[in-house]
PDB file of C-alpha atoms and ligand atoms in Angstrom:
ATOM      1  CA  UNK D   1      14.392-161.769  63.711  1.00 44.00           C
ATOM      2  CA  UNK D   2      13.282-162.848  60.248  1.00 44.00           C
ATOM      3  CA  UNK D   3      16.142-165.363  60.067  1.00 46.00           C
ATOM      4  CA  UNK D   4      15.184-166.786  63.489  1.00 48.00           C
ATOM      5  CA  UNK D   5      11.546-167.125  62.424  1.00 40.00           C
ATOM      6  CA  UNK D   6      12.459-168.838  59.143  1.00 42.00           C
ATOM      7  CA  UNK D   7      14.871-171.203  60.904  1.00 43.00           C
ATOM      8  CA  UNK D   8      12.150-172.137  63.424  1.00 48.00           C
ATOM      9  CA  UNK D   9       9.695-172.877  60.609  1.00 44.00           C
ATOM     10  CA  UNK D  10      12.308-175.006  58.806  1.00 42.00           C
ATOM     11  CA  UNK D  11      12.959-177.020  61.943  1.00 41.00           C
ATOM     12  CA  UNK D  12       9.211-177.504  62.536  1.00 49.00           C
ATOM     13  CA  UNK D  13       8.684-178.671  58.961  1.00 44.00           C
ATOM     14  CA  UNK D  14      11.727-180.984  59.152  1.00 39.00           C
ATOM     15  CA  UNK D  15      10.340-182.692  62.258  1.00 45.00           C
ATOM     16  CA  UNK D  16       6.820-182.933  60.832  1.00 44.00           C
ATOM     17  CA  UNK D  17       8.126-184.555  57.643  1.00 41.00           C
ATOM     18  CA  UNK D  18       7.016-181.674  55.400  1.00 43.00           C
ATOM     19  CA  UNK D  19      10.404-181.128  53.782  1.00 38.00           C
ATOM     20  CA  UNK D  20       8.796-181.523  50.350  1.00 38.00           C
ATOM     21  CA  UNK D  21       6.749-178.350  50.775  1.00 39.00           C
ATOM     22  CA  UNK D  22       9.638-176.229  51.989  1.00 39.00           C
ATOM     23  CA  UNK D  23      11.353-173.723  49.756  1.00 41.00           C
ATOM     24  CA  UNK D  24      14.034-171.421  51.006  1.00 38.00           C
ATOM     25  CA  UNK D  25      12.746-167.835  50.869  1.00 40.00           C
ATOM     26  CA  UNK D  26      14.140-165.906  47.932  1.00 37.00           C
ATOM     27  CA  UNK D  27      14.494-162.812  50.132  1.00 37.00           C
ATOM     28  CA  UNK D  28      17.112-164.607  52.218  1.00 38.00           C
ATOM     29  CA  UNK D  29      18.867-166.171  49.279  1.00 35.00           C
ATOM     30  CA  UNK D  30      19.040-163.031  47.193  1.00 33.00           C
ATOM     31  CA  UNK D  31      18.753-160.205  49.685  1.00 35.00           C
ATOM     32  CA  UNK D  32      15.684-158.279  50.772  1.00 36.00           C
ATOM     33  CA  UNK D  33      13.234-157.800  47.902  1.00 36.00           C
ATOM     34  CA  UNK D  34      15.883-158.523  45.333  1.00 36.00           C
ATOM     35  CA  UNK D  35      14.909-159.228  41.740  1.00 37.00           C
ATOM     36  CA  UNK D  36      17.519-161.536  40.319  1.00 37.00           C
ATOM     37  CA  UNK D  37      15.778-163.133  37.417  1.00 40.00           C
ATOM     38  CA  UNK D  38      12.890-162.113  35.247  1.00 45.00           C
ATOM     39  CA  UNK D  39      10.859-165.121  34.241  1.00 45.00           C
ATOM     40  CA  UNK D  40       9.521-165.359  30.752  1.00 50.00           C
ATOM     41  CA  UNK D  41       5.948-166.650  30.555  1.00 44.00           C
ATOM     42  CA  UNK D  42       6.993-168.965  27.775  1.00 40.00           C
ATOM     43  CA  UNK D  43       9.547-171.021  29.751  1.00 53.00           C
ATOM     44  CA  UNK D  44       7.498-171.328  32.953  1.00 66.00           C
ATOM     45  CA  UNK D  45       3.741-171.671  32.301  1.00 69.00           C
ATOM     46  CA  UNK D  46       2.715-171.020  35.915  1.00 81.00           C
ATOM     47  CA  UNK D  47       4.820-167.861  35.938  1.00 90.00           C
ATOM     48  CA  UNK D  48       2.573-166.217  33.363  1.00 97.00           C
ATOM     49  CA  UNK D  49       2.345-162.495  34.015  1.00 98.00           C
ATOM     50  CA  UNK D  50      -0.153-159.791  33.119  1.00 98.00           C
ATOM     51  CA  UNK D  51      -0.362-156.022  33.354  1.00 99.00           C
ATOM     52  CA  UNK D  52      -3.234-154.496  35.308  1.00 99.00           C
ATOM     53  CA  UNK D  53      -3.731-150.736  35.426  1.00 99.00           C
ATOM     54  CA  UNK D  54      -6.117-148.937  37.754  1.00 99.00           C
ATOM     55  CA  UNK D  55      -7.093-146.049  35.507  1.00 99.00           C
ATOM     56  CA  UNK D  56      -7.522-142.422  36.670  1.00 98.00           C
ATOM     57  CA  UNK D  57     -11.224-142.890  37.489  1.00 98.00           C
ATOM     58  CA  UNK D  58     -10.353-145.877  39.693  1.00 98.00           C
ATOM     59  CA  UNK D  59      -7.704-143.883  41.542  1.00 98.00           C
ATOM     60  CA  UNK D  60      -9.960-140.817  41.908  1.00 98.00           C
ATOM     61  CA  UNK D  61     -12.773-142.979  43.262  1.00 98.00           C
ATOM     62  CA  UNK D  62     -10.449-144.685  45.784  1.00 98.00           C
ATOM     63  CA  UNK D  63     -10.938-148.140  44.284  1.00 98.00           C
ATOM     64  CA  UNK D  64      -7.259-149.154  44.264  1.00 98.00           C
ATOM     65  CA  UNK D  65      -7.481-151.238  47.443  1.00 98.00           C
ATOM     66  CA  UNK D  66     -10.573-153.137  46.341  1.00 98.00           C
ATOM     67  CA  UNK D  67      -9.040-153.950  42.962  1.00 98.00           C
ATOM     68  CA  UNK D  68      -5.774-155.154  44.502  1.00 98.00           C
ATOM     69  CA  UNK D  69      -7.785-157.240  46.965  1.00 98.00           C
ATOM     70  CA  UNK D  70      -9.613-159.073  44.184  1.00 98.00           C
ATOM     71  CA  UNK D  71      -6.353-160.265  42.642  1.00 98.00           C
ATOM     72  CA  UNK D  72      -4.884-161.165  46.022  1.00 98.00           C
ATOM     73  CA  UNK D  73      -7.912-163.131  47.129  1.00 97.00           C
ATOM     74  CA  UNK D  74      -7.961-165.019  43.817  1.00 97.00           C
ATOM     75  CA  UNK D  75      -4.476-166.224  44.745  1.00 96.00           C
ATOM     76  CA  UNK D  76      -2.329-164.394  42.220  1.00 97.00           C
ATOM     77  CA  UNK D  77       1.091-163.072  43.146  1.00 97.00           C
ATOM     78  CA  UNK D  78       1.915-159.384  42.963  1.00 98.00           C
ATOM     79  CA  UNK D  79       5.360-158.927  41.421  1.00 98.00           C
ATOM     80  CA  UNK D  80       5.305-155.212  40.548  1.00 98.00           C
ATOM     81  CA  UNK D  81       3.367-152.138  41.673  1.00 98.00           C
ATOM     82  CA  UNK D  82       3.754-148.409  41.205  1.00 98.00           C
ATOM     83  CA  UNK D  83       1.769-145.190  40.970  1.00 98.00           C
ATOM     84  CA  UNK D  84       2.568-142.651  38.284  1.00 98.00           C
ATOM     85  CA  UNK D  85       1.303-140.077  35.856  1.00 98.00           C
ATOM     86  CA  UNK D  86       1.625-141.762  32.511  1.00 98.00           C
ATOM     87  CA  UNK D  87       3.324-139.907  29.657  1.00 98.00           C
ATOM     88  CA  UNK D  88       1.764-139.472  26.236  1.00 98.00           C
ATOM     89  CA  UNK D  89       4.690-141.415  24.803  1.00 98.00           C
ATOM     90  CA  UNK D  90       4.002-144.537  26.885  1.00 98.00           C
ATOM     91  CA  UNK D  91       0.247-144.236  26.335  1.00 98.00           C
ATOM     92  CA  UNK D  92       0.532-143.963  22.582  1.00 98.00           C
ATOM     93  CA  UNK D  93       2.623-147.158  22.562  1.00 98.00           C
ATOM     94  CA  UNK D  94       0.249-148.866  24.976  1.00 98.00           C
ATOM     95  CA  UNK D  95      -2.788-148.061  22.815  1.00 98.00           C
ATOM     96  CA  UNK D  96      -0.980-148.247  19.448  1.00 98.00           C
ATOM     97  CA  UNK D  97      -3.737-150.454  17.970  1.00 97.00           C
ATOM     98  CA  UNK D  98      -6.411-147.837  18.709  1.00 98.00           C
ATOM     99  CA  UNK D  99      -4.919-144.725  17.100  1.00 98.00           C
ATOM    100  CA  UNK D 100      -7.505-144.648  14.314  1.00 98.00           C
ATOM    101  CA  UNK D 101     -10.496-144.942  16.678  1.00 98.00           C
ATOM    102  CA  UNK D 102     -12.674-141.872  17.158  1.00 98.00           C
ATOM    103  CA  UNK D 103     -12.370-142.127  20.939  1.00 98.00           C
ATOM    104  CA  UNK D 104      -8.533-142.247  20.871  1.00 98.00           C
ATOM    105  CA  UNK D 105      -7.885-138.534  21.682  1.00 98.00           C
ATOM    106  CA  UNK D 106     -10.337-138.519  24.578  1.00 98.00           C
ATOM    107  CA  UNK D 107      -8.924-141.858  25.807  1.00 98.00           C
ATOM    108  CA  UNK D 108      -5.440-140.323  26.012  1.00 98.00           C
ATOM    109  CA  UNK D 109      -6.772-137.192  27.716  1.00 98.00           C
ATOM    110  CA  UNK D 110      -8.644-139.275  30.303  1.00 98.00           C
ATOM    111  CA  UNK D 111      -5.663-141.569  30.957  1.00 98.00           C
ATOM    112  CA  UNK D 112      -3.434-138.557  31.637  1.00 98.00           C
ATOM    113  CA  UNK D 113      -6.002-136.701  33.770  1.00 98.00           C
ATOM    114  CA  UNK D 114      -4.774-138.182  37.089  1.00 98.00           C
ATOM    115  CA  UNK D 115      -2.298-140.793  38.334  1.00 98.00           C
ATOM    116  CA  UNK D 116      -2.694-144.456  37.544  1.00 99.00           C
ATOM    117  CA  UNK D 117      -1.655-147.490  39.589  1.00 99.00           C
ATOM    118  CA  UNK D 118       0.068-150.095  37.485  1.00 99.00           C
ATOM    119  CA  UNK D 119       0.718-153.668  38.555  1.00 98.00           C
ATOM    120  CA  UNK D 120       2.099-156.954  37.337  1.00 98.00           C
ATOM    121  CA  UNK D 121       0.331-160.072  38.611  1.00 98.00           C
ATOM    122  CA  UNK D 122       1.659-163.587  38.169  1.00 97.00           C
ATOM    123  CA  UNK D 123       0.128-167.056  38.171  1.00 96.00           C
ATOM    124  CA  UNK D 124      -1.443-169.910  36.245  1.00 96.00           C
ATOM    125  CA  UNK D 125      -3.475-168.517  33.301  1.00 97.00           C
ATOM    126  CA  UNK D 126      -3.459-165.087  34.898  1.00 98.00           C
ATOM    127  CA  UNK D 127      -4.039-163.283  31.574  1.00 98.00           C
ATOM    128  CA  UNK D 128      -7.256-165.099  30.721  1.00 98.00           C
ATOM    129  CA  UNK D 129      -8.491-165.161  34.314  1.00 98.00           C
ATOM    130  CA  UNK D 130      -7.903-161.468  34.886  1.00 98.00           C
ATOM    131  CA  UNK D 131      -9.805-160.568  31.705  1.00 98.00           C
ATOM    132  CA  UNK D 132     -12.763-162.486  33.136  1.00 98.00           C
ATOM    133  CA  UNK D 133     -12.329-160.773  36.522  1.00 98.00           C
ATOM    134  CA  UNK D 134     -12.173-157.331  34.872  1.00 98.00           C
ATOM    135  CA  UNK D 135     -15.195-157.909  32.645  1.00 98.00           C
ATOM    136  CA  UNK D 136     -16.424-156.634  29.287  1.00 98.00           C
ATOM    137  CA  UNK D 137     -14.860-153.448  27.871  1.00 98.00           C
ATOM    138  CA  UNK D 138     -18.281-151.813  27.935  1.00 98.00           C
ATOM    139  CA  UNK D 139     -19.418-151.851  31.571  1.00 98.00           C
ATOM    140  CA  UNK D 140     -23.046-151.876  30.419  1.00 98.00           C
ATOM    141  CA  UNK D 141     -22.352-155.414  29.179  1.00 98.00           C
ATOM    142  CA  UNK D 142     -20.068-156.465  32.026  1.00 98.00           C
ATOM    143  CA  UNK D 143     -21.312-159.152  34.416  1.00 98.00           C
ATOM    144  CA  UNK D 144     -21.996-158.246  38.020  1.00 98.00           C
ATOM    145  CA  UNK D 145     -19.075-159.555  40.050  1.00 98.00           C
ATOM    146  CA  UNK D 146     -16.501-158.258  37.597  1.00 98.00           C
ATOM    147  CA  UNK D 147     -14.556-155.078  38.352  1.00 98.00           C
ATOM    148  CA  UNK D 148     -16.183-153.154  35.514  1.00 98.00           C
ATOM    149  CA  UNK D 149     -19.598-154.697  36.220  1.00 98.00           C
ATOM    150  CA  UNK D 150     -19.435-153.662  39.863  1.00 98.00           C
ATOM    151  CA  UNK D 151     -17.801-150.235  39.664  1.00 98.00           C
ATOM    152  CA  UNK D 152     -18.666-148.602  36.339  1.00 98.00           C
ATOM    153  CA  UNK D 153     -21.378-148.039  33.740  1.00 98.00           C
ATOM    154  CA  UNK D 154     -19.745-146.223  30.801  1.00 98.00           C
ATOM    155  CA  UNK D 155     -17.137-147.480  28.328  1.00 98.00           C
ATOM    156  CA  UNK D 156     -15.093-144.271  28.588  1.00 98.00           C
ATOM    157  CA  UNK D 157     -14.651-144.710  32.357  1.00 98.00           C
ATOM    158  CA  UNK D 158     -14.188-148.437  32.865  1.00 98.00           C
ATOM    159  CA  UNK D 159     -11.804-148.254  35.859  1.00 98.00           C
ATOM    160  CA  UNK D 160      -9.199-150.819  34.914  1.00 98.00           C
ATOM    161  CA  UNK D 161      -6.988-152.190  32.133  1.00 99.00           C
ATOM    162  CA  UNK D 162      -5.956-155.831  31.753  1.00 99.00           C
ATOM    163  CA  UNK D 163      -3.676-157.293  29.064  1.00 98.00           C
ATOM    164  CA  UNK D 164      -5.622-159.373  26.556  1.00 98.00           C
ATOM    165  CA  UNK D 165      -3.030-161.918  25.311  1.00 98.00           C
ATOM    166  CA  UNK D 166       0.366-163.391  26.116  1.00 97.00           C
ATOM    167  CA  UNK D 167       2.029-161.272  23.442  1.00 98.00           C
ATOM    168  CA  UNK D 168       0.179-158.158  24.615  1.00 98.00           C
ATOM    169  CA  UNK D 169       1.075-158.781  28.252  1.00 98.00           C
ATOM    170  CA  UNK D 170       4.773-159.191  27.487  1.00 98.00           C
ATOM    171  CA  UNK D 171       4.816-156.039  25.362  1.00 98.00           C
ATOM    172  CA  UNK D 172       2.908-153.984  27.957  1.00 98.00           C
ATOM    173  CA  UNK D 173       4.976-155.182  30.931  1.00 98.00           C
ATOM    174  CA  UNK D 174       8.167-154.200  29.143  1.00 98.00           C
ATOM    175  CA  UNK D 175       6.661-150.849  28.259  1.00 98.00           C
ATOM    176  CA  UNK D 176       5.545-149.932  31.783  1.00 98.00           C
ATOM    177  CA  UNK D 177       8.183-151.625  33.943  1.00 98.00           C
ATOM    178  CA  UNK D 178      11.933-151.966  34.012  1.00 98.00           C
ATOM    179  CA  UNK D 179      13.116-155.510  34.717  1.00 96.00           C
ATOM    180  CA  UNK D 180      14.562-154.536  38.118  1.00 97.00           C
ATOM    181  CA  UNK D 181      11.136-153.251  39.237  1.00 98.00           C
ATOM    182  CA  UNK D 182       9.672-156.771  39.094  1.00 98.00           C
ATOM    183  CA  UNK D 183      10.373-158.881  42.165  1.00 97.00           C
ATOM    184  CA  UNK D 184      11.008-162.595  42.038  1.00 94.00           C
ATOM    185  CA  UNK D 185       9.824-163.983  45.361  1.00 95.00           C
ATOM    186  CA  UNK D 186       8.378-167.217  46.743  1.00 92.00           C
ATOM    187  CA  UNK D 187       4.773-167.194  47.918  1.00 90.00           C
ATOM    188  CA  UNK D 188       4.644-169.414  50.975  1.00 88.00           C
ATOM    189  CA  UNK D 189       1.129-170.586  50.091  1.00 87.00           C
ATOM    190  CA  UNK D 190       2.097-171.561  46.532  1.00 84.00           C
ATOM    191  CA  UNK D 191       1.433-175.264  47.015  1.00 86.00           C
ATOM    192  CA  UNK D 192      -2.056-174.399  48.276  1.00 88.00           C
ATOM    193  CA  UNK D 193      -3.021-172.354  45.207  1.00 88.00           C
ATOM    194  CA  UNK D 194      -1.501-174.340  42.349  1.00 87.00           C
ATOM    195  CA  UNK D 195      -0.344-177.918  41.719  1.00 83.00           C
ATOM    196  CA  UNK D 196       3.346-178.038  40.830  1.00 71.00           C
TER     197      UNK D 196
HETATM  198  N1  UDP H   1     -12.679-147.216  24.888  1.00 54.99           N
HETATM  199  C1  UDP H   1     -13.511-146.106  24.805  1.00 54.99           C
HETATM  200  N2  UDP H   1     -14.584-146.149  23.956  1.00 54.99           N
HETATM  201  C2  UDP H   1     -14.870-147.237  23.199  1.00 54.99           C
HETATM  202  C3  UDP H   1     -14.027-148.366  23.291  1.00 54.99           C
HETATM  203  C4  UDP H   1     -12.943-148.328  24.151  1.00 54.99           C
HETATM  204  O1  UDP H   1     -13.284-145.092  25.466  1.00 54.99           O
HETATM  205  O2  UDP H   1     -15.854-147.227  22.451  1.00 54.99           O
HETATM  206  C5  UDP H   1     -11.529-147.172  25.804  1.00 54.99           C
HETATM  207  C6  UDP H   1     -11.803-147.932  27.097  1.00 54.99           C
HETATM  208  O3  UDP H   1     -11.159-147.226  28.171  1.00 54.99           O
HETATM  209  C7  UDP H   1     -11.102-149.247  26.841  1.00 54.99           C
HETATM  210  C8  UDP H   1      -9.888-148.772  26.061  1.00 54.99           C
HETATM  211  O4  UDP H   1     -10.402-147.785  25.200  1.00 54.99           O
HETATM  212  O5  UDP H   1     -10.788-149.917  28.046  1.00 54.99           O
HETATM  213  C9  UDP H   1      -9.165-149.829  25.278  1.00 54.99           C
HETATM  214  O6  UDP H   1     -10.075-150.484  24.419  1.00 54.99           O
HETATM  215  P1  UDP H   1     -10.014-152.050  24.201  1.00 54.99           P
HETATM  216  O7  UDP H   1     -10.913-152.363  23.037  1.00 54.99           O
HETATM  217  O8  UDP H   1      -8.608-152.499  24.110  1.00 54.99           O
HETATM  218  O9  UDP H   1     -10.720-152.618  25.509  1.00 54.99           O
HETATM  219  P2  UDP H   1     -10.123-153.350  26.804  1.00 54.99           P
HETATM  220  O10 UDP H   1      -8.992-154.238  26.361  1.00 54.99           O
HETATM  221  O11 UDP H   1      -9.676-152.280  27.761  1.00 54.99           O
HETATM  222  O12 UDP H   1     -11.269-154.137  27.355  1.00 54.99           O
HETATM  223 MG1   MG H   2      -7.375-153.871  25.107  1.00 54.99          MG
END
């Protein structure tokens, strides 16, 4: 069925002269949902990736769908998603720069208090853009319209994590995901969201 549908679309595009916009779906080339290659942000600028985590308060308050929707509607591509209870080992590596902070023990306790939903989003300048979308660390200073500005008011319960740099994103993605958990797939609207 999928093959028939794809073939029909190819034929339609061929006859309408839109061959330039056609890309063969990765799912058919590589098998359903297959991850065959993990892009590095450094060799393909528009394949930049970032780690977004819906923290325990976001999960408890049933905000997962709304947070996913914001990244989808912005046009970014979801390449990895899972729900888990994070271990102290992963958390201590994730927050290794904060170990000396007074709030560190309570941060770990809070992050392990319930499941988290962890995602990798991909696209042009996704790291910088998602930091803007997420808003200031302290929700009291976060702009309305940002995730933290719309859904939280205290720094200890700020709903979501977003990587803050290219180096940080690469380190965090490798920490939370195995390479095979990230899917390399073609978004059919790619030419509508980014110039190639
Ligand atoms: N945090 C906290 N109290 C503070 C500062 C930070 O509980 O005074 C927590 C908060 O959950 C924050 C996380 O520690 O998101 C990581 O802090 P960071 O400075 O890296 O902020 P972020 O990158 O999340 O905006
Ligand atoms: Mg940070």
